[in-house]
Amino acid sequence: MPQALNINIRKAEKADLEALSTLVLTSFSQFSLFAYLYSPLQRDINVASETLWYWRRRLRLGMLDPASHVIVAEATIDSEEDIPTADEDGDEGGQSRRLLDWAMQKTRERDPQFQLQTVDIGDRQTKTYIVGFAIWNVRDPPDGSPKAATGRPPQSWLEWLEAKYIQTEWKFWKTISPRKDQDPEAFPLYLESEEKLEAMCYSTETVYYLDNVTVDFRFQRRGIGKELIGHGLAEATRLGLKAMTEAGEKGEGLYYKLGFEKVADWEVCDMKFPVMRWTPE
């Protein structure tokens, strides 16, 4: 059993974007659906540049949205030598390692998740390492009902301007250059199935939705996902909302342990995933 880490959960910052987008890139092989949707990465690793470009912007939009909460799990590690090379369960076929090596070449052999800031602990200094993140957001029914109050500061005009710029930039590049990192046949089917999922499970009430939870493939089975999900459940309790998500193959058991129940099956691209719901006491 891998040793547990001392994990700190905090709000994501703009300076984290490089680390978080790299985490997304190296996580695809852990989830059969995303491995399928991003199958071009297996044939041409250089199209990963597009994956990083789009995910940096998607993550930044989440940081700028008052109804969204992007959180980071970071661990204190004495040196990069203490970082495991891989976890066999988290990197089937070695695809995650190849993508991380590619990303490190782009950053001149520096691991994008290894942060430069130092932390004083007693009589020694350590460095922080981003080992996971989650995106939670207040998800309303598609009928336009007002979002639940989050108690967070409203978006400033500078944040609004930055978000509009990113959205315009994103739309422009999608119009003139189809993405090469996504399967052109699979993705339309995925988007169609998402619409059906919304109508089936998210059309009647506002929920606190776990949009994405990602853990470094080298740090699996150390309680990181549990910490990220638990943090969101505490926020759902504060907001008085049920929490919902779709579970991947390896994560379904953890959701049951945390008190979720299965409410439906999501059928997408010839795969099936459980839709999970958690109700605050």
CSV table of C-alpha atoms in Angstrom, one decimal:
chain,number,residue,atom,x,y,z
A,1,MET,CA,0.0,0.0,0.0
A,2,PRO,CA,1.6,3.4,-1.0
A,3,GLN,CA,2.4,5.7,1.8
A,4,ALA,CA,-0.2,8.5,2.5
A,5,LEU,CA,0.9,12.1,1.8
A,6,ASN,CA,0.4,15.2,3.8
A,7,ILE,CA,-2.0,17.0,1.5
A,8,ASN,CA,-3.1,20.6,1.5
A,9,ILE,CA,-6.2,21.6,-0.4
A,10,ARG,CA,-6.4,25.2,-1.6
A,11,LYS,CA,-8.0,27.4,-4.3
A,12,ALA,CA,-6.3,27.2,-7.6
A,13,GLU,CA,-4.4,30.2,-8.9
A,14,LYS,CA,-3.4,31.4,-12.3
A,15,ALA,CA,0.2,30.4,-11.6
A,16,ASP,CA,-1.1,26.8,-11.4
A,17,LEU,CA,-2.3,26.5,-15.0
A,18,GLU,CA,0.8,24.9,-16.4
A,19,ALA,CA,0.8,22.2,-13.7
A,20,LEU,CA,-3.0,21.6,-13.9
A,21,SER,CA,-3.1,21.3,-17.7
A,22,THR,CA,-0.2,18.8,-17.6
A,23,LEU,CA,-2.1,16.8,-15.0
A,24,VAL,CA,-5.1,16.6,-17.4
A,25,LEU,CA,-2.9,15.6,-20.3
A,26,THR,CA,-1.2,12.7,-18.3
A,27,SER,CA,-4.6,11.5,-16.9
A,28,PHE,CA,-6.3,10.5,-20.1
A,29,SER,CA,-5.0,6.9,-20.0
A,30,GLN,CA,-6.7,6.4,-16.6
A,31,PHE,CA,-10.2,6.9,-18.1
A,32,SER,CA,-11.3,4.8,-21.0
A,33,LEU,CA,-13.7,7.5,-22.3
A,34,PHE,CA,-11.1,10.2,-22.5
A,35,ALA,CA,-8.5,7.8,-23.9
A,36,TYR,CA,-11.0,7.2,-26.6
A,37,LEU,CA,-11.9,10.8,-27.2
A,38,TYR,CA,-8.3,11.9,-27.3
A,39,SER,CA,-7.0,8.9,-29.2
A,40,PRO,CA,-5.0,11.0,-31.7
A,41,LEU,CA,-2.5,11.6,-28.8
A,42,GLN,CA,-1.5,7.9,-29.1
A,43,ARG,CA,-0.6,8.3,-32.8
A,44,ASP,CA,1.0,11.8,-32.7
A,45,ILE,CA,2.2,13.1,-29.3
A,46,ASN,CA,2.8,16.6,-30.7
A,47,VAL,CA,-0.9,17.3,-31.0
A,48,ALA,CA,-0.8,17.5,-27.2
A,49,SER,CA,0.1,21.1,-27.7
A,50,GLU,CA,-3.5,21.7,-28.5
A,51,THR,CA,-4.7,19.8,-25.5
A,52,LEU,CA,-2.6,22.0,-23.2
A,53,TRP,CA,-3.7,25.2,-25.0
A,54,TYR,CA,-7.4,24.5,-24.6
A,55,TRP,CA,-7.3,23.1,-21.1
A,56,ARG,CA,-5.3,26.1,-19.7
A,57,ARG,CA,-8.1,28.3,-21.0
A,58,ARG,CA,-10.9,26.0,-19.7
A,59,LEU,CA,-9.3,25.9,-16.3
A,60,ARG,CA,-8.8,29.7,-16.2
A,61,LEU,CA,-12.4,30.3,-17.1
A,62,GLY,CA,-13.4,28.1,-14.1
A,63,MET,CA,-11.1,30.1,-11.9
A,64,LEU,CA,-12.8,33.3,-13.1
A,65,ASP,CA,-16.4,32.1,-12.6
A,66,PRO,CA,-17.9,32.8,-9.1
A,67,ALA,CA,-20.1,29.7,-9.5
A,68,SER,CA,-17.1,27.5,-10.1
A,69,HIS,CA,-14.5,26.3,-7.6
A,70,VAL,CA,-11.2,24.9,-8.9
A,71,ILE,CA,-9.2,23.4,-6.1
A,72,VAL,CA,-5.7,22.0,-5.9
A,73,ALA,CA,-4.2,19.2,-3.9
A,74,GLU,CA,-0.5,19.9,-3.1
A,75,ALA,CA,2.0,17.9,-1.2
A,76,THR,CA,5.3,19.0,0.4
A,77,ILE,CA,8.2,17.0,-0.9
A,78,ASP,CA,11.9,17.5,0.0
A,79,SER,CA,13.2,17.1,-3.6
A,80,GLU,CA,12.2,15.8,-7.0
A,81,GLU,CA,14.1,12.6,-6.2
A,82,ASP,CA,11.3,11.7,-3.7
A,83,ILE,CA,8.7,11.7,-6.5
A,84,PRO,CA,7.9,8.1,-7.6
A,85,THR,CA,8.5,7.4,-11.3
A,86,ALA,CA,5.2,5.7,-11.9
A,87,ASP,CA,2.3,3.7,-10.5
A,88,GLU,CA,1.5,0.7,-12.6
A,89,ASP,CA,-2.2,0.9,-11.9
A,90,GLY,CA,-2.2,4.6,-12.9
A,91,ASP,CA,-0.2,4.3,-16.1
A,92,GLU,CA,-1.3,1.3,-18.1
A,93,GLY,CA,0.8,1.0,-21.2
A,94,GLY,CA,3.1,3.9,-20.1
A,95,GLN,CA,1.1,6.5,-22.0
A,96,SER,CA,1.0,9.0,-19.1
A,97,ARG,CA,4.8,8.8,-18.6
A,98,ARG,CA,5.4,9.5,-22.3
A,99,LEU,CA,3.1,12.5,-22.2
A,100,LEU,CA,4.8,13.8,-19.1
A,101,ASP,CA,8.2,13.4,-20.7
A,102,TRP,CA,7.0,15.3,-23.7
A,103,ALA,CA,5.6,18.1,-21.5
A,104,MET,CA,8.9,18.2,-19.6
A,105,GLN,CA,10.8,18.7,-22.9
A,106,LYS,CA,8.5,21.7,-23.6
A,107,THR,CA,9.5,23.2,-20.2
A,108,ARG,CA,13.2,22.4,-20.6
A,109,GLU,CA,13.2,19.2,-18.6
A,110,ARG,CA,11.4,20.8,-15.6
A,111,ASP,CA,8.5,18.9,-14.2
A,112,PRO,CA,5.6,21.3,-14.6
A,113,GLN,CA,3.9,20.1,-11.4
A,114,PHE,CA,7.0,20.8,-9.3
A,115,GLN,CA,6.5,24.3,-7.8
A,116,LEU,CA,9.4,26.6,-7.2
A,117,GLN,CA,8.1,28.2,-4.0
A,118,THR,CA,9.7,26.9,-0.8
A,119,VAL,CA,7.9,26.1,2.5
A,120,ASP,CA,9.6,26.3,5.9
A,121,ILE,CA,8.9,23.2,8.0
A,122,GLY,CA,10.7,23.3,11.3
A,123,ASP,CA,14.4,23.6,10.6
A,124,ARG,CA,14.2,22.5,6.9
A,125,GLN,CA,12.8,23.8,3.7
A,126,THR,CA,10.7,21.7,1.3
A,127,LYS,CA,9.0,22.4,-2.0
A,128,THR,CA,5.3,21.9,-2.9
A,129,TYR,CA,4.2,19.6,-5.6
A,130,ILE,CA,0.7,19.6,-7.2
A,131,VAL,CA,-0.6,16.1,-7.1
A,132,GLY,CA,-4.3,16.6,-8.1
A,133,PHE,CA,-7.1,19.0,-8.6
A,134,ALA,CA,-10.9,19.1,-8.9
A,135,ILE,CA,-13.4,21.4,-10.6
A,136,TRP,CA,-16.7,21.8,-8.7
A,137,ASN,CA,-19.5,24.1,-9.9
A,138,VAL,CA,-23.0,25.1,-9.1
A,139,ARG,CA,-25.0,23.4,-11.9
A,140,ASP,CA,-28.5,24.8,-12.7
A,141,PRO,CA,-31.2,23.2,-14.8
A,142,PRO,CA,-31.1,24.3,-18.4
A,143,ASP,CA,-34.2,26.4,-18.0
A,144,GLY,CA,-32.2,29.4,-16.9
A,145,SER,CA,-33.1,29.3,-13.1
A,146,PRO,CA,-30.8,31.6,-11.1
A,147,LYS,CA,-27.7,30.0,-9.6
A,148,ALA,CA,-27.6,29.3,-5.9
A,149,ALA,CA,-25.8,31.9,-3.8
A,150,THR,CA,-22.2,30.8,-3.2
A,151,GLY,CA,-21.2,33.5,-0.8
A,152,ARG,CA,-18.1,34.2,-3.0
A,153,PRO,CA,-17.2,37.6,-4.3
A,154,PRO,CA,-18.9,38.5,-7.6
A,155,GLN,CA,-16.8,38.6,-10.8
A,156,SER,CA,-14.9,41.9,-11.1
A,157,TRP,CA,-14.9,43.8,-14.4
A,158,LEU,CA,-11.3,42.8,-15.0
A,159,GLU,CA,-12.2,39.2,-14.5
A,160,TRP,CA,-15.2,39.6,-16.7
A,161,LEU,CA,-13.0,41.1,-19.4
A,162,GLU,CA,-10.4,38.3,-19.2
A,163,ALA,CA,-13.1,35.7,-19.4
A,164,LYS,CA,-14.6,37.4,-22.5
A,165,TYR,CA,-11.2,37.5,-24.1
A,166,ILE,CA,-10.6,33.8,-23.5
A,167,GLN,CA,-14.1,32.9,-24.8
A,168,THR,CA,-13.6,34.9,-28.0
A,169,GLU,CA,-10.1,33.5,-28.5
A,170,TRP,CA,-11.4,30.0,-28.0
A,171,LYS,CA,-14.3,30.4,-30.4
A,172,PHE,CA,-12.0,32.0,-33.1
A,173,TRP,CA,-9.5,29.1,-33.1
A,174,LYS,CA,-12.2,26.5,-33.1
A,175,THR,CA,-13.7,28.2,-36.1
A,176,ILE,CA,-10.6,28.4,-38.3
A,177,SER,CA,-8.7,25.3,-37.1
A,178,PRO,CA,-10.5,22.0,-36.1
A,179,ARG,CA,-8.7,20.3,-33.1
A,180,LYS,CA,-6.3,17.6,-34.0
A,181,ASP,CA,-6.1,16.1,-30.5
A,182,GLN,CA,-9.7,14.9,-30.5
A,183,ASP,CA,-11.3,12.1,-32.5
A,184,PRO,CA,-13.4,13.8,-35.1
A,185,GLU,CA,-16.0,11.1,-35.1
A,186,ALA,CA,-16.2,10.3,-31.4
A,187,PHE,CA,-16.5,13.8,-30.1
A,188,PRO,CA,-19.8,14.7,-31.7
A,189,LEU,CA,-21.3,11.5,-30.3
A,190,TYR,CA,-19.9,12.5,-26.9
A,191,LEU,CA,-21.5,16.0,-27.0
A,192,GLU,CA,-24.8,14.5,-28.1
A,193,SER,CA,-24.7,12.0,-25.1
A,194,GLU,CA,-23.9,14.9,-22.8
A,195,GLU,CA,-27.1,16.6,-23.9
A,196,LYS,CA,-29.1,13.5,-23.2
A,197,LEU,CA,-27.4,13.1,-19.8
A,198,GLU,CA,-28.4,16.7,-18.9
A,199,ALA,CA,-32.0,16.0,-19.8
A,200,MET,CA,-32.1,12.8,-17.9
A,201,CYS,CA,-30.3,13.8,-14.6
A,202,TYR,CA,-29.7,17.5,-14.4
A,203,SER,CA,-32.9,19.1,-15.6
A,204,THR,CA,-34.9,19.5,-12.4
A,205,GLU,CA,-32.8,21.0,-9.6
A,206,THR,CA,-29.6,22.9,-8.9
A,207,VAL,CA,-26.7,20.7,-7.7
A,208,TYR,CA,-23.1,21.0,-6.7
A,209,TYR,CA,-21.5,19.3,-9.6
A,210,LEU,CA,-18.0,17.6,-9.7
A,211,ASP,CA,-17.0,18.3,-13.3
A,212,ASN,CA,-13.5,16.9,-13.1
A,213,VAL,CA,-11.2,15.2,-10.5
A,214,THR,CA,-7.7,14.3,-11.5
A,215,VAL,CA,-4.9,12.7,-9.5
A,216,ASP,CA,-1.3,12.4,-10.7
A,217,PHE,CA,-0.7,9.0,-12.2
A,218,ARG,CA,2.3,8.6,-9.9
A,219,PHE,CA,0.4,9.2,-6.7
A,220,GLN,CA,-2.6,6.9,-7.0
A,221,ARG,CA,-4.2,5.2,-3.9
A,222,ARG,CA,-2.9,7.8,-1.4
A,223,GLY,CA,-6.1,9.4,-0.5
A,224,ILE,CA,-5.8,12.5,-2.8
A,225,GLY,CA,-9.0,11.9,-4.7
A,226,LYS,CA,-10.9,11.4,-1.3
A,227,GLU,CA,-9.5,14.7,0.0
A,228,LEU,CA,-10.6,16.6,-3.2
A,229,ILE,CA,-14.1,15.1,-3.2
A,230,GLY,CA,-14.5,15.6,0.5
A,231,HIS,CA,-13.6,19.2,0.2
A,232,GLY,CA,-16.4,19.7,-2.3
A,233,LEU,CA,-18.9,17.8,-0.2
A,234,ALA,CA,-18.2,20.2,2.7
A,235,GLU,CA,-18.9,23.1,0.3
A,236,ALA,CA,-22.1,21.3,-0.9
A,237,THR,CA,-23.3,21.1,2.7
A,238,ARG,CA,-22.6,24.8,3.2
A,239,LEU,CA,-24.6,25.6,0.1
A,240,GLY,CA,-27.4,23.2,1.0
A,241,LEU,CA,-27.1,21.4,-2.3
A,242,LYS,CA,-26.9,17.8,-3.4
A,243,ALA,CA,-23.6,16.8,-5.1
A,244,MET,CA,-23.5,14.9,-8.3
A,245,THR,CA,-21.0,13.5,-10.8
A,246,GLU,CA,-20.3,10.6,-13.2
A,247,ALA,CA,-17.9,8.0,-11.9
A,248,GLY,CA,-15.0,6.5,-13.9
A,249,GLU,CA,-14.2,2.8,-13.9
A,250,LYS,CA,-11.7,3.1,-11.0
A,251,GLY,CA,-13.5,5.7,-8.9
A,252,GLU,CA,-17.0,4.2,-8.4
A,253,GLY,CA,-16.1,2.4,-5.2
A,254,LEU,CA,-14.7,5.6,-3.6
A,255,TYR,CA,-18.0,7.4,-4.3
A,256,TYR,CA,-20.0,4.7,-2.5
A,257,LYS,CA,-17.6,4.9,0.5
A,258,LEU,CA,-18.2,8.7,0.7
A,259,GLY,CA,-22.0,8.2,0.8
A,260,PHE,CA,-22.9,8.6,-2.9
A,261,GLU,CA,-25.7,6.5,-4.4
A,262,LYS,CA,-26.1,5.5,-8.0
A,263,VAL,CA,-29.1,7.1,-9.7
A,264,ALA,CA,-28.7,6.3,-13.4
A,265,ASP,CA,-26.3,5.0,-16.0
A,266,TRP,CA,-24.8,7.3,-18.6
A,267,GLU,CA,-24.3,5.6,-22.0
A,268,VAL,CA,-21.7,7.3,-24.1
A,269,CYS,CA,-19.6,6.0,-27.1
A,270,ASP,CA,-20.6,2.4,-26.4
A,271,MET,CA,-19.5,2.7,-22.7
A,272,LYS,CA,-21.5,3.0,-19.6
A,273,PHE,CA,-20.8,5.1,-16.5
A,274,PRO,CA,-22.8,5.4,-13.2
A,275,VAL,CA,-24.3,8.8,-12.4
A,276,MET,CA,-23.7,9.4,-8.6
A,277,ARG,CA,-25.6,11.6,-6.2
A,278,TRP,CA,-24.7,12.6,-2.6
A,279,THR,CA,-27.3,14.2,-0.3
A,280,PRO,CA,-26.2,16.2,2.7
A,281,GLU,CA,-27.5,15.1,6.1
